[in-house]
Amino acid sequence: MGLLFVAGLILLASRAETRKTFLRVWPVVAVCLLRLLYDIGNFLGHGLDGKTLDLPAQTLLFLVVAAVFTLPLQQRVIAIGFSLTTLLLGAASMVQRYGMGADRPYGLNGGDWASVEFAMYLLVMALLSMLQAIRPDTRRADRWLHGAAVVVGLYGAVLTQSRGPLLSFAPVFLGLMSWHAIRTRQWKRVLIPLAATLVGMLAVTATLHREMIDRLADVPAQISEYGDSAAGSTGAIGERLEMWRTAWQAFTEHPLAGIGLDQFGVYARAQVAAGKASATIAGYVHPHSEYLESMVAGGVPALLVLLLLLIVPAVFFARHLNHPQEPVACAAVAGLMVIGLYSLCAFTDNVFYRAMPQSLFLFLVLGLTVGIGRQLRHPALP
């Protein structure tokens, strides 16, 4: 990543074509800069510790790295690299589950509580592999590789037992299949991977790994048990409900300025000590909802910045879904899938509080945006 950053700096400083491409996609670049500037303002306004800016600083890193995508890169090599990475991560999930005895795999460097983010990471990568597998111009050998990556990646995601990402995956996957069917007008060919994926995931979940079904079936009971008493909050659902209630309370107390980046844990522990929140959430530092996290950290302005971060790139990608050039259209649907999955997962989980999922989002969204901008400036180039 360091080499890509240096290369990006050199390209921005020395190559006029790179700067012109960035200007062409300025709304997406601008909203990323807006988020960075807002986080810096939040940091200064609340007098927070310097470590608070570690994750926001990634935005600047990936803005520079995105300059590399203004070069005519070998798209086939990139696609193969992504599928090989998906195979590696899916295999890591299996090793952690069957070889290391982990109840819920957490990834290469995730540690505790990283299963949800790892599942989301795997599902994004599997969707990108699926896109390459169904493209008409994909070579046959490559198609087998991408197909294998989809199978291993999805199986690894199922092993994490993460309900939010897996439920969010369904509409995004159906959206990809619908886009492909409409674009190619080959509905029968679309039904095969669609049916195989859905039946395969359901079969694995229902037979080999019923933990996922048990976790889903337990949701109504946990919601009913939560009731009106915060003191009795137990289980993943009950704890989430209690965190959301506490986060909403923090927001209503500070609707415009919030309480500062990464300060939910401090606030929650104070509420627990005062007897106003269940002790079951004392160990959490984020409320398990990216939308509530932004509201707690910076009030309404921070929520608006987050929504812009998701909506502006989504609109950019949506405008190019039906572009006549296959590479442009595929890059657009890839970007829209990334944003779609993150946006849905953000309702029940924090998707930007770890370096792993945030870096993937910024790398893909900015890289795909700049790549589309380059191809629009030079339609004849691959």
mmCIF file of N, CA and C in Angstrom, residues 154-244:
data_model
loop_
_atom_site.group_PDB
_atom_site.id
_atom_site.type_symbol
_atom_site.label_atom_id
_atom_site.label_comp_id
_atom_site.label_asym_id
_atom_site.label_seq_id
_atom_site.Cartn_x
_atom_site.Cartn_y
_atom_site.Cartn_z
ATOM 1 N N LEU A 154 -18.445 -17.573 -0.331
ATOM 2 C CA LEU A 154 -19.764 -17.634 0.292
ATOM 3 C C LEU A 154 -19.798 -18.646 1.432
ATOM 4 N N TYR A 155 -19.115 -19.780 1.244
ATOM 5 C CA TYR A 155 -19.078 -20.774 2.315
ATOM 6 C C TYR A 155 -18.357 -20.201 3.538
ATOM 7 N N GLY A 156 -17.265 -19.487 3.311
ATOM 8 C CA GLY A 156 -16.555 -18.857 4.414
ATOM 9 C C GLY A 156 -17.423 -17.841 5.129
ATOM 10 N N ALA A 157 -18.253 -17.121 4.364
ATOM 11 C CA ALA A 157 -19.145 -16.132 4.982
ATOM 12 C C ALA A 157 -20.220 -16.810 5.829
ATOM 13 N N VAL A 158 -20.744 -17.935 5.342
ATOM 14 C CA VAL A 158 -21.751 -18.671 6.112
ATOM 15 C C VAL A 158 -21.171 -19.150 7.439
ATOM 16 N N LEU A 159 -19.900 -19.544 7.424
ATOM 17 C CA LEU A 159 -19.268 -20.031 8.654
ATOM 18 C C LEU A 159 -19.202 -18.960 9.738
ATOM 19 N N THR A 160 -19.209 -17.679 9.351
ATOM 20 C CA THR A 160 -19.138 -16.609 10.363
ATOM 21 C C THR A 160 -20.439 -16.467 11.141
ATOM 22 N N GLN A 161 -21.541 -17.021 10.600
ATOM 23 C CA GLN A 161 -22.861 -16.953 11.240
ATOM 24 C C GLN A 161 -23.319 -15.509 11.455
ATOM 25 N N SER A 162 -22.898 -14.616 10.588
ATOM 26 C CA SER A 162 -23.245 -13.196 10.731
ATOM 27 C C SER A 162 -24.543 -12.907 9.993
ATOM 28 N N ARG A 163 -25.585 -12.657 10.755
ATOM 29 C CA ARG A 163 -26.915 -12.511 10.159
ATOM 30 C C ARG A 163 -27.036 -11.265 9.284
ATOM 31 N N GLY A 164 -26.572 -10.142 9.787
ATOM 32 C CA GLY A 164 -26.730 -8.886 9.057
ATOM 33 C C GLY A 164 -26.141 -8.912 7.657
ATOM 34 N N PRO A 165 -24.847 -9.231 7.505
ATOM 35 C CA PRO A 165 -24.260 -9.267 6.164
ATOM 36 C C PRO A 165 -24.915 -10.292 5.240
ATOM 37 N N LEU A 166 -25.249 -11.478 5.767
ATOM 38 C CA LEU A 166 -25.835 -12.511 4.914
ATOM 39 C C LEU A 166 -27.232 -12.116 4.439
ATOM 40 N N LEU A 167 -28.007 -11.471 5.302
ATOM 41 C CA LEU A 167 -29.318 -11.000 4.886
ATOM 42 C C LEU A 167 -29.192 -9.841 3.899
ATOM 43 N N SER A 168 -28.196 -8.994 4.096
ATOM 44 C CA SER A 168 -27.966 -7.868 3.181
ATOM 45 C C SER A 168 -27.481 -8.348 1.821
ATOM 46 N N PHE A 169 -26.798 -9.474 1.818
ATOM 47 C CA PHE A 169 -26.262 -10.016 0.574
ATOM 48 C C PHE A 169 -27.367 -10.359 -0.421
ATOM 49 N N ALA A 170 -28.496 -10.872 0.078
ATOM 50 C CA ALA A 170 -29.561 -11.376 -0.790
ATOM 51 C C ALA A 170 -30.067 -10.323 -1.777
ATOM 52 N N PRO A 171 -30.509 -9.134 -1.331
ATOM 53 C CA PRO A 171 -31.016 -8.165 -2.310
ATOM 54 C C PRO A 171 -29.935 -7.641 -3.257
ATOM 55 N N VAL A 172 -28.703 -7.522 -2.770
ATOM 56 C CA VAL A 172 -27.617 -7.045 -3.631
ATOM 57 C C VAL A 172 -27.324 -8.087 -4.710
ATOM 58 N N PHE A 173 -27.297 -9.355 -4.326
ATOM 59 C CA PHE A 173 -27.065 -10.431 -5.288
ATOM 60 C C PHE A 173 -28.181 -10.501 -6.320
ATOM 61 N N LEU A 174 -29.425 -10.368 -5.870
ATOM 62 C CA LEU A 174 -30.557 -10.376 -6.801
ATOM 63 C C LEU A 174 -30.482 -9.178 -7.742
ATOM 64 N N GLY A 175 -30.004 -8.039 -7.222
ATOM 65 C CA GLY A 175 -29.829 -6.866 -8.070
ATOM 66 C C GLY A 175 -28.801 -7.105 -9.156
ATOM 67 N N LEU A 176 -27.696 -7.770 -8.813
ATOM 68 C CA LEU A 176 -26.666 -8.093 -9.805
ATOM 69 C C LEU A 176 -27.231 -9.001 -10.888
ATOM 70 N N MET A 177 -27.955 -10.040 -10.478
ATOM 71 C CA MET A 177 -28.515 -10.968 -11.450
ATOM 72 C C MET A 177 -29.546 -10.277 -12.354
ATOM 73 N N SER A 178 -30.346 -9.387 -11.769
ATOM 74 C CA SER A 178 -31.355 -8.686 -12.562
ATOM 75 C C SER A 178 -30.682 -7.763 -13.576
ATOM 76 N N TRP A 179 -29.644 -7.048 -13.141
ATOM 77 C CA TRP A 179 -28.916 -6.155 -14.051
ATOM 78 C C TRP A 179 -28.337 -6.957 -15.215
ATOM 79 N N HIS A 180 -27.732 -8.099 -14.903
ATOM 80 C CA HIS A 180 -27.107 -8.912 -15.943
ATOM 81 C C HIS A 180 -28.150 -9.450 -16.920
ATOM 82 N N ALA A 181 -29.305 -9.870 -16.395
ATOM 83 C CA ALA A 181 -30.352 -10.410 -17.260
ATOM 84 C C ALA A 181 -30.906 -9.337 -18.187
ATOM 85 N N ILE A 182 -31.121 -8.152 -17.652
ATOM 86 C CA ILE A 182 -31.659 -7.056 -18.465
ATOM 87 C C ILE A 182 -30.645 -6.632 -19.516
ATOM 88 N N ARG A 183 -29.361 -6.586 -19.125
ATOM 89 C CA ARG A 183 -28.334 -6.117 -20.060
ATOM 90 C C ARG A 183 -28.087 -7.126 -21.183
ATOM 91 N N THR A 184 -28.060 -8.400 -20.840
ATOM 92 C CA THR A 184 -27.738 -9.418 -21.855
ATOM 93 C C THR A 184 -28.975 -10.017 -22.510
ATOM 94 N N ARG A 185 -30.133 -9.847 -21.873
ATOM 95 C CA ARG A 185 -31.399 -10.427 -22.350
ATOM 96 C C ARG A 185 -31.329 -11.955 -22.408
ATOM 97 N N GLN A 186 -30.479 -12.532 -21.562
ATOM 98 C CA GLN A 186 -30.346 -13.984 -21.503
ATOM 99 C C GLN A 186 -30.828 -14.473 -20.137
ATOM 100 N N TRP A 187 -32.138 -14.460 -19.980
ATOM 101 C CA TRP A 187 -32.726 -14.767 -18.678
ATOM 102 C C TRP A 187 -32.459 -16.200 -18.233
ATOM 103 N N LYS A 188 -32.459 -17.139 -19.162
ATOM 104 C CA LYS A 188 -32.243 -18.539 -18.789
ATOM 105 C C LYS A 188 -30.827 -18.749 -18.241
ATOM 106 N N ARG A 189 -29.839 -18.108 -18.849
ATOM 107 C CA ARG A 189 -28.460 -18.259 -18.374
ATOM 108 C C ARG A 189 -28.280 -17.650 -16.994
ATOM 109 N N VAL A 190 -29.075 -16.638 -16.693
ATOM 110 C CA VAL A 190 -28.990 -15.998 -15.378
ATOM 111 C C VAL A 190 -29.596 -16.886 -14.304
ATOM 112 N N LEU A 191 -30.613 -17.632 -14.650
ATOM 113 C CA LEU A 191 -31.306 -18.456 -13.665
ATOM 114 C C LEU A 191 -30.399 -19.546 -13.097
ATOM 115 N N ILE A 192 -29.444 -20.021 -13.892
ATOM 116 C CA ILE A 192 -28.576 -21.112 -13.426
ATOM 117 C C ILE A 192 -27.699 -20.669 -12.249
ATOM 118 N N PRO A 193 -26.874 -19.607 -12.378
ATOM 119 C CA PRO A 193 -26.076 -19.190 -11.228
ATOM 120 C C PRO A 193 -26.926 -18.670 -10.073
ATOM 121 N N LEU A 194 -28.072 -18.053 -10.414
ATOM 122 C CA LEU A 194 -28.966 -17.560 -9.369
ATOM 123 C C LEU A 194 -29.486 -18.706 -8.516
ATOM 124 N N ALA A 195 -30.029 -19.718 -9.182
ATOM 125 C CA ALA A 195 -30.587 -20.855 -8.454
ATOM 126 C C ALA A 195 -29.501 -21.629 -7.725
ATOM 127 N N ALA A 196 -28.351 -21.824 -8.375
ATOM 128 C CA ALA A 196 -27.264 -22.584 -7.748
ATOM 129 C C ALA A 196 -26.771 -21.896 -6.480
ATOM 130 N N THR A 197 -26.641 -20.571 -6.524
ATOM 131 C CA THR A 197 -26.160 -19.834 -5.355
ATOM 132 C C THR A 197 -27.160 -19.892 -4.211
ATOM 133 N N LEU A 198 -28.419 -19.599 -4.515
ATOM 134 C CA LEU A 198 -29.433 -19.573 -3.457
ATOM 135 C C LEU A 198 -29.656 -20.959 -2.860
ATOM 136 N N VAL A 199 -29.780 -21.965 -3.725
ATOM 137 C CA VAL A 199 -30.002 -23.326 -3.224
ATOM 138 C C VAL A 199 -28.794 -23.813 -2.446
ATOM 139 N N GLY A 200 -27.589 -23.528 -2.951
ATOM 140 C CA GLY A 200 -26.379 -23.955 -2.261
ATOM 141 C C GLY A 200 -26.256 -23.351 -0.874
ATOM 142 N N MET A 201 -26.494 -22.037 -0.773
ATOM 143 C CA MET A 201 -26.380 -21.384 0.533
ATOM 144 C C MET A 201 -27.450 -21.887 1.497
ATOM 145 N N LEU A 202 -28.669 -22.067 0.996
ATOM 146 C CA LEU A 202 -29.742 -22.564 1.855
ATOM 147 C C LEU A 202 -29.469 -23.993 2.305
ATOM 148 N N ALA A 203 -28.946 -24.819 1.387
ATOM 149 C CA ALA A 203 -28.682 -26.222 1.725
ATOM 150 C C ALA A 203 -27.585 -26.324 2.779
ATOM 151 N N VAL A 204 -26.505 -25.576 2.591
ATOM 152 C CA VAL A 204 -25.410 -25.604 3.568
ATOM 153 C C VAL A 204 -25.884 -25.113 4.922
ATOM 154 N N THR A 205 -26.683 -24.046 4.911
ATOM 155 C CA THR A 205 -27.170 -23.479 6.167
ATOM 156 C C THR A 205 -28.137 -24.426 6.873
ATOM 157 N N ALA A 206 -28.967 -25.095 6.092
ATOM 158 C CA ALA A 206 -29.994 -25.942 6.691
ATOM 159 C C ALA A 206 -29.480 -27.305 7.121
ATOM 160 N N THR A 207 -28.367 -27.761 6.552
ATOM 161 C CA THR A 207 -27.885 -29.108 6.858
ATOM 162 C C THR A 207 -26.597 -29.105 7.674
ATOM 163 N N LEU A 208 -25.545 -28.543 7.100
ATOM 164 C CA LEU A 208 -24.238 -28.612 7.762
ATOM 165 C C LEU A 208 -24.089 -27.615 8.896
ATOM 166 N N HIS A 209 -24.708 -26.456 8.734
ATOM 167 C CA HIS A 209 -24.499 -25.395 9.728
ATOM 168 C C HIS A 209 -25.833 -24.787 10.134
ATOM 169 N N ARG A 210 -26.517 -25.515 10.999
ATOM 170 C CA ARG A 210 -27.825 -25.048 11.453
ATOM 171 C C ARG A 210 -27.707 -23.924 12.473
ATOM 172 N N GLU A 211 -26.462 -23.595 12.880
ATOM 173 C CA GLU A 211 -26.297 -22.497 13.839
ATOM 174 C C GLU A 211 -26.912 -21.215 13.294
ATOM 175 N N MET A 212 -26.781 -21.014 11.985
ATOM 176 C CA MET A 212 -27.311 -19.805 11.381
ATOM 177 C C MET A 212 -28.827 -19.766 11.486
ATOM 178 N N ILE A 213 -29.473 -20.896 11.243
ATOM 179 C CA ILE A 213 -30.932 -20.960 11.354
ATOM 180 C C ILE A 213 -31.351 -20.725 12.800
ATOM 181 N N ASP A 214 -30.595 -21.321 13.728
ATOM 182 C CA ASP A 214 -30.913 -21.133 15.145
ATOM 183 C C ASP A 214 -30.776 -19.669 15.548
ATOM 184 N N ARG A 215 -29.748 -19.001 15.027
ATOM 185 C CA ARG A 215 -29.545 -17.591 15.357
ATOM 186 C C ARG A 215 -30.670 -16.730 14.787
ATOM 187 N N LEU A 216 -31.129 -17.064 13.577
ATOM 188 C CA LEU A 216 -32.232 -16.313 12.985
ATOM 189 C C LEU A 216 -33.539 -16.582 13.728
ATOM 190 N N ALA A 217 -33.753 -17.844 14.080
ATOM 191 C CA ALA A 217 -34.987 -18.207 14.777
ATOM 192 C C ALA A 217 -35.056 -17.593 16.170
ATOM 193 N N ASP A 218 -33.900 -17.293 16.740
ATOM 194 C CA ASP A 218 -33.843 -16.747 18.095
ATOM 195 C C ASP A 218 -34.154 -15.255 18.154
ATOM 196 N N VAL A 219 -34.203 -14.606 16.986
ATOM 197 C CA VAL A 219 -34.396 -13.153 16.959
ATOM 198 C C VAL A 219 -35.720 -12.723 17.594
ATOM 199 N N PRO A 220 -36.878 -13.294 17.183
ATOM 200 C CA PRO A 220 -38.139 -12.839 17.789
ATOM 201 C C PRO A 220 -38.169 -13.011 19.307
ATOM 202 N N ALA A 221 -37.624 -14.131 19.791
ATOM 203 C CA ALA A 221 -37.637 -14.375 21.233
ATOM 204 C C ALA A 221 -36.810 -13.336 21.972
ATOM 205 N N GLN A 222 -35.635 -12.996 21.418
ATOM 206 C CA GLN A 222 -34.792 -12.002 22.078
ATOM 207 C C GLN A 222 -35.428 -10.620 22.061
ATOM 208 N N ILE A 223 -36.139 -10.320 20.976
ATOM 209 C CA ILE A 223 -36.804 -9.014 20.920
ATOM 210 C C ILE A 223 -37.917 -8.936 21.957
ATOM 211 N N SER A 224 -38.696 -10.004 22.074
ATOM 212 C CA SER A 224 -39.796 -10.006 23.049
ATOM 213 C C SER A 224 -39.279 -9.999 24.473
ATOM 214 N N GLU A 225 -38.155 -10.653 24.719
ATOM 215 C CA GLU A 225 -37.589 -10.686 26.062
ATOM 216 C C GLU A 225 -37.028 -9.332 26.477
ATOM 217 N N TYR A 226 -36.610 -8.550 25.469
ATOM 218 C CA TYR A 226 -36.063 -7.232 25.809
ATOM 219 C C TYR A 226 -37.113 -6.367 26.498
ATOM 220 N N GLY A 227 -38.327 -6.372 25.950
ATOM 221 C CA GLY A 227 -39.439 -5.680 26.583
ATOM 222 C C GLY A 227 -39.148 -4.227 26.895
ATOM 223 N N ASP A 228 -39.629 -3.803 28.045
ATOM 224 C CA ASP A 228 -39.452 -2.427 28.484
ATOM 225 C C ASP A 228 -38.331 -2.293 29.499
ATOM 226 N N SER A 229 -37.674 -3.384 29.814
ATOM 227 C CA SER A 229 -36.644 -3.354 30.851
ATOM 228 C C SER A 229 -35.265 -3.437 30.234
ATOM 229 N N ALA A 230 -34.489 -2.355 30.387
ATOM 230 C CA ALA A 230 -33.130 -2.337 29.853
ATOM 231 C C ALA A 230 -32.207 -3.227 30.665
ATOM 232 N N ALA A 231 -32.537 -3.429 31.932
ATOM 233 C CA ALA A 231 -31.649 -4.191 32.803
ATOM 234 C C ALA A 231 -31.565 -5.654 32.396
ATOM 235 N N GLY A 232 -32.555 -6.129 31.670
ATOM 236 C CA GLY A 232 -32.550 -7.536 31.297
ATOM 237 C C GLY A 232 -32.013 -7.805 29.904
ATOM 238 N N SER A 233 -31.228 -6.899 29.367
ATOM 239 C CA SER A 233 -30.742 -7.040 27.989
ATOM 240 C C SER A 233 -29.636 -8.076 27.917
ATOM 241 N N THR A 234 -29.925 -9.188 27.281
ATOM 242 C CA THR A 234 -28.915 -10.227 27.081
ATOM 243 C C THR A 234 -29.029 -10.758 25.671
ATOM 244 N N GLY A 235 -27.965 -11.414 25.207
ATOM 245 C CA GLY A 235 -27.958 -11.942 23.854
ATOM 246 C C GLY A 235 -27.626 -10.860 22.848
ATOM 247 N N ALA A 236 -27.275 -11.287 21.634
ATOM 248 C CA ALA A 236 -26.840 -10.342 20.613
ATOM 249 C C ALA A 236 -27.917 -9.324 20.266
ATOM 250 N N ILE A 237 -29.169 -9.762 20.168
ATOM 251 C CA ILE A 237 -30.256 -8.854 19.806
ATOM 252 C C ILE A 237 -30.579 -7.918 20.961
ATOM 253 N N GLY A 238 -30.697 -8.468 22.153
ATOM 254 C CA GLY A 238 -30.994 -7.630 23.312
ATOM 255 C C GLY A 238 -29.934 -6.578 23.549
ATOM 256 N N GLU A 239 -28.675 -6.966 23.394
ATOM 257 C CA GLU A 239 -27.589 -6.002 23.570
ATOM 258 C C GLU A 239 -27.632 -4.919 22.502
ATOM 259 N N ARG A 240 -27.949 -5.311 21.265
ATOM 260 C CA ARG A 240 -28.067 -4.318 20.208
ATOM 261 C C ARG A 240 -29.177 -3.317 20.520
ATOM 262 N N LEU A 241 -30.328 -3.832 20.928
ATOM 263 C CA LEU A 241 -31.445 -2.943 21.244
ATOM 264 C C LEU A 241 -31.076 -1.980 22.360
ATOM 265 N N GLU A 242 -30.354 -2.471 23.328
ATOM 266 C CA GLU A 242 -29.942 -1.602 24.438
ATOM 267 C C GLU A 242 -28.915 -0.570 23.970
ATOM 268 N N MET A 243 -28.003 -0.985 23.110
ATOM 269 C CA MET A 243 -27.028 -0.028 22.563
ATOM 270 C C MET A 243 -27.723 1.020 21.720
ATOM 271 N N TRP A 244 -28.697 0.604 20.918
ATOM 272 C CA TRP A 244 -29.411 1.561 20.070
ATOM 273 C C TRP A 244 -30.202 2.561 20.926
#
